[in-house]
């Protein structure tokens, strides 16, 4: 019988140093956001539709979903940049919501708003599906590099102009598993 291998050392976690935002602070803030969102949507007569932007927002969305006290459904969208040869910043939707959004209350869930291009492109597409309302919840807001004016209805934390990883946010596909948010560099 093959021996079970020992779980890999969480090398990164012990080498990461102090988090910019600890797991405890995130948990508290996400609880509060869930309460606030539940109050705002208290009177709607259909379940709220959370539209989660893959992949970075999945960790935040999973916690936010469980902090809601109103019924909610889950949908996913994914944005990708066009390949070389097209103008920079051009986005296409690699995955679009599966269910109809006509007349539904939609809350777009994003990990971080940087230039604002990603949510702006996605919101434009979602509006064509005629939702009753469309709002945006973002765990992080980094206003320093905004290019497109973006209205964030529910914000977790406003952060300085540093690249961040952890709690779903990646660098080259890695570090999403870190429970807190860390600056890289
Ligand atoms: P925007 O379109 O410039 O607003 O960029 C937002 C997207 O870029 C997010 O969905 C993230 O996936 C990614 N992103 C921006 N800044 C960071 C960061 O500091 N860490 C990880 N991902 C980031
Ligand atoms: Mg993203």
GROMACS .gro file of C-alpha atoms and ligand atoms in nm:
model
  209
    1UNK     CA    1   0.000   0.000   0.000
    2UNK     CA    2   0.144   0.342  -0.093
    3UNK     CA    3   0.234   0.562   0.196
    4UNK     CA    4   0.047   0.886   0.225
    5UNK     CA    5   0.285   1.170   0.169
    6UNK     CA    6   0.327   1.436   0.433
    7UNK     CA    7   0.138   1.757   0.358
    8UNK     CA    8   0.360   2.018   0.193
    9UNK     CA    9   0.525   2.268   0.423
   10UNK     CA   10   0.346   2.603   0.416
   11UNK     CA   11   0.682   2.765   0.347
   12UNK     CA   12   0.529   3.081   0.215
   13UNK     CA   13   0.298   3.140   0.508
   14UNK     CA   14   0.580   3.136   0.761
   15UNK     CA   15   0.799   3.354   0.543
   16UNK     CA   16   0.538   3.610   0.459
   17UNK     CA   17   0.587   3.836   0.758
   18UNK     CA   18   0.315   4.071   0.872
   19UNK     CA   19  -0.001   4.086   0.666
   20UNK     CA   20  -0.121   4.415   0.521
   21UNK     CA   21  -0.469   4.296   0.620
   22UNK     CA   22  -0.493   3.999   0.857
   23UNK     CA   23  -0.737   3.711   0.815
   24UNK     CA   24  -0.913   3.830   1.132
   25UNK     CA   25  -0.966   4.182   0.999
   26UNK     CA   26  -1.092   4.045   0.669
   27UNK     CA   27  -1.338   3.814   0.844
   28UNK     CA   28  -1.476   4.100   1.052
   29UNK     CA   29  -1.510   4.334   0.756
   30UNK     CA   30  -1.674   4.072   0.535
   31UNK     CA   31  -1.927   3.999   0.813
   32UNK     CA   32  -2.012   4.371   0.827
   33UNK     CA   33  -2.041   4.394   0.449
   34UNK     CA   34  -2.275   4.095   0.448
   35UNK     CA   35  -2.494   4.262   0.707
   36UNK     CA   36  -2.500   4.590   0.515
   37UNK     CA   37  -2.577   4.417   0.185
   38UNK     CA   38  -2.857   4.215   0.349
   39UNK     CA   39  -3.010   4.540   0.477
   40UNK     CA   40  -2.991   4.715   0.140
   41UNK     CA   41  -3.163   4.422  -0.032
   42UNK     CA   42  -3.401   4.334   0.253
   43UNK     CA   43  -3.715   4.412   0.051
   44UNK     CA   44  -3.641   4.251  -0.285
   45UNK     CA   45  -3.881   3.973  -0.382
   46UNK     CA   46  -3.641   3.748  -0.575
   47UNK     CA   47  -3.309   3.604  -0.452
   48UNK     CA   48  -3.012   3.836  -0.498
   49UNK     CA   49  -2.781   3.723  -0.780
   50UNK     CA   50  -2.412   3.738  -0.689
   51UNK     CA   51  -2.207   3.757  -1.008
   52UNK     CA   52  -1.854   3.660  -0.912
   53UNK     CA   53  -1.559   3.761  -1.127
   54UNK     CA   54  -1.323   3.464  -1.171
   55UNK     CA   55  -1.084   3.375  -1.031
   56UNK     CA   56  -0.964   3.621  -0.770
   57UNK     CA   57  -1.302   3.706  -0.618
   58UNK     CA   58  -1.403   3.347  -0.540
   59UNK     CA   59  -1.259   3.340  -0.187
   60UNK     CA   60  -1.419   3.673  -0.096
   61UNK     CA   61  -1.749   3.567  -0.256
   62UNK     CA   62  -1.758   3.238  -0.063
   63UNK     CA   63  -1.724   3.423   0.268
   64UNK     CA   64  -1.955   3.707   0.170
   65UNK     CA   65  -2.225   3.463   0.058
   66UNK     CA   66  -2.222   3.298   0.401
   67UNK     CA   67  -2.246   3.632   0.578
   68UNK     CA   68  -2.573   3.718   0.400
   69UNK     CA   69  -2.906   3.678   0.576
   70UNK     CA   70  -3.106   3.697   0.251
   71UNK     CA   71  -3.144   3.431  -0.021
   72UNK     CA   72  -2.881   3.453  -0.293
   73UNK     CA   73  -2.785   3.274  -0.614
   74UNK     CA   74  -2.438   3.242  -0.762
   75UNK     CA   75  -2.323   3.317  -1.115
   76UNK     CA   76  -1.972   3.355  -1.253
   77UNK     CA   77  -1.808   3.570  -1.519
   78UNK     CA   78  -1.453   3.569  -1.639
   79UNK     CA   79  -1.272   3.845  -1.823
   80UNK     CA   80  -0.957   3.800  -2.027
   81UNK     CA   81  -0.740   4.039  -2.226
   82UNK     CA   82  -0.732   3.999  -2.601
   83UNK     CA   83  -0.405   3.858  -2.734
   84UNK     CA   84  -0.130   4.075  -2.876
   85UNK     CA   85  -0.212   4.289  -3.175
   86UNK     CA   86  -0.515   4.458  -3.025
   87UNK     CA   87  -0.513   4.773  -2.818
   88UNK     CA   88  -0.408   4.724  -2.455
   89UNK     CA   89  -0.686   4.707  -2.198
   90UNK     CA   90  -0.931   4.549  -2.443
   91UNK     CA   91  -1.124   4.282  -2.257
   92UNK     CA   92  -1.338   3.997  -2.374
   93UNK     CA   93  -1.564   3.786  -2.153
   94UNK     CA   94  -1.425   3.433  -2.146
   95UNK     CA   95  -1.726   3.314  -1.946
   96UNK     CA   96  -2.068   3.474  -1.914
   97UNK     CA   97  -2.349   3.414  -1.662
   98UNK     CA   98  -2.562   3.108  -1.735
   99UNK     CA   99  -2.902   3.214  -1.607
  100UNK     CA  100  -3.120   3.504  -1.729
  101UNK     CA  101  -3.078   3.829  -1.535
  102UNK     CA  102  -3.385   4.012  -1.666
  103UNK     CA  103  -3.555   4.188  -1.376
  104UNK     CA  104  -3.310   4.042  -1.122
  105UNK     CA  105  -3.112   4.231  -0.861
  106UNK     CA  106  -2.747   4.172  -0.941
  107UNK     CA  107  -2.446   4.228  -0.719
  108UNK     CA  108  -2.114   4.206  -0.900
  109UNK     CA  109  -1.835   4.072  -0.678
  110UNK     CA  110  -1.472   4.165  -0.745
  111UNK     CA  111  -1.150   4.118  -0.547
  112UNK     CA  112  -0.978   4.447  -0.631
  113UNK     CA  113  -1.060   4.755  -0.836
  114UNK     CA  114  -0.743   4.890  -0.993
  115UNK     CA  115  -0.779   5.075  -1.326
  116UNK     CA  116  -1.151   4.998  -1.320
  117UNK     CA  117  -1.139   4.849  -1.671
  118UNK     CA  118  -1.243   4.496  -1.575
  119UNK     CA  119  -1.562   4.589  -1.390
  120UNK     CA  120  -1.646   4.859  -1.640
  121UNK     CA  121  -1.637   4.608  -1.928
  122UNK     CA  122  -1.834   4.348  -1.732
  123UNK     CA  123  -2.096   4.597  -1.611
  124UNK     CA  124  -2.151   4.710  -1.968
  125UNK     CA  125  -2.225   4.353  -2.074
  126UNK     CA  126  -2.443   4.279  -1.770
  127UNK     CA  127  -2.657   4.590  -1.828
  128UNK     CA  128  -2.753   4.451  -2.167
  129UNK     CA  129  -2.918   4.161  -1.982
  130UNK     CA  130  -3.163   4.412  -1.827
  131UNK     CA  131  -3.124   4.346  -1.453
  132UNK     CA  132  -3.357   4.534  -1.215
  133UNK     CA  133  -3.048   4.673  -1.043
  134UNK     CA  134  -2.672   4.634  -1.070
  135UNK     CA  135  -2.434   4.713  -0.784
  136UNK     CA  136  -2.067   4.642  -0.717
  137UNK     CA  137  -1.902   4.495  -0.408
  138UNK     CA  138  -1.521   4.497  -0.402
  139UNK     CA  139  -1.302   4.366  -0.124
  140UNK     CA  140  -1.022   4.607  -0.214
  141UNK     CA  141  -1.015   4.950  -0.372
  142UNK     CA  142  -0.679   5.080  -0.496
  143UNK     CA  143  -0.772   5.426  -0.627
  144UNK     CA  144  -0.415   5.533  -0.717
  145UNK     CA  145  -0.423   5.383  -1.066
  146UNK     CA  146  -0.786   5.438  -1.164
  147UNK     CA  147  -0.841   5.505  -1.534
  148UNK     CA  148  -1.216   5.450  -1.560
  149UNK     CA  149  -1.448   5.618  -1.313
  150UNK     CA  150  -1.595   5.339  -1.104
  151UNK     CA  151  -1.875   5.349  -0.850
  152UNK     CA  152  -1.815   5.092  -0.576
  153UNK     CA  153  -2.131   5.039  -0.370
  154UNK     CA  154  -1.974   4.816  -0.103
  155UNK     CA  155  -1.600   4.847  -0.032
  156UNK     CA  156  -1.401   4.626   0.205
  157UNK     CA  157  -1.073   4.817   0.233
  158UNK     CA  158  -0.904   5.103   0.050
  159UNK     CA  159  -0.537   5.013   0.001
  160UNK     CA  160  -0.222   5.203  -0.100
  161UNK     CA  161  -0.052   5.165  -0.438
  162UNK     CA  162   0.107   4.824  -0.377
  163UNK     CA  163   0.056   4.490  -0.554
  164UNK     CA  164  -0.121   4.251  -0.317
  165UNK     CA  165  -0.163   3.875  -0.291
  166UNK     CA  166  -0.359   3.631  -0.076
  167UNK     CA  167  -0.726   3.566   0.007
  168UNK     CA  168  -0.789   3.475  -0.357
  169UNK     CA  169  -0.558   3.735  -0.513
  170UNK     CA  170  -0.270   3.591  -0.710
  171UNK     CA  171   0.067   3.667  -0.856
  172UNK     CA  172   0.120   3.446  -1.165
  173UNK     CA  173  -0.152   3.211  -1.042
  174UNK     CA  174   0.004   3.161  -0.699
  175UNK     CA  175  -0.059   3.267  -0.337
  176UNK     CA  176  -0.439   3.257  -0.354
  177UNK     CA  177  -0.441   3.023  -0.052
  178UNK     CA  178  -0.292   3.274   0.192
  179UNK     CA  179  -0.559   3.361   0.449
  180UNK     CA  180  -0.451   3.724   0.484
  181UNK     CA  181  -0.358   3.991   0.230
  182UNK     CA  182   0.012   4.063   0.178
  183UNK     CA  183   0.210   4.307  -0.029
  184UNK     CA  184   0.450   4.156  -0.278
  185UNK     CA  185   0.797   4.321  -0.270
  186LIG     P1  186  -0.851   4.658  -1.324
  186LIG     O1  187  -0.925   4.606  -1.445
  186LIG     O2  188  -0.728   4.735  -1.363
  186LIG     O3  189  -0.938   4.733  -1.228
  186LIG     O4  190  -0.790   4.532  -1.252
  186LIG     C1  191  -0.862   4.450  -1.175
  186LIG     C2  192  -0.817   4.306  -1.195
  186LIG     O5  193  -0.674   4.296  -1.200
  186LIG     C3  194  -0.861   4.226  -1.076
  186LIG     O6  195  -0.967   4.144  -1.117
  186LIG     C4  196  -0.741   4.143  -1.038
  186LIG     O7  197  -0.755   4.014  -1.091
  186LIG     C5  198  -0.623   4.205  -1.106
  186LIG     N1  199  -0.538   4.277  -1.009
  186LIG     C6  200  -0.522   4.411  -1.001
  186LIG     N2  201  -0.439   4.445  -0.902
  186LIG     C7  202  -0.401   4.330  -0.843
  186LIG     C8  203  -0.317   4.300  -0.730
  186LIG     O8  204  -0.259   4.386  -0.662
  186LIG     N3  205  -0.304   4.168  -0.700
  186LIG     C9  206  -0.366   4.068  -0.769
  186LIG     N4  207  -0.447   4.093  -0.873
  186LIG    C10  208  -0.465   4.222  -0.911
  187LIG    MG1  209  -0.952   3.943  -1.138
   0.00000   0.00000   0.00000
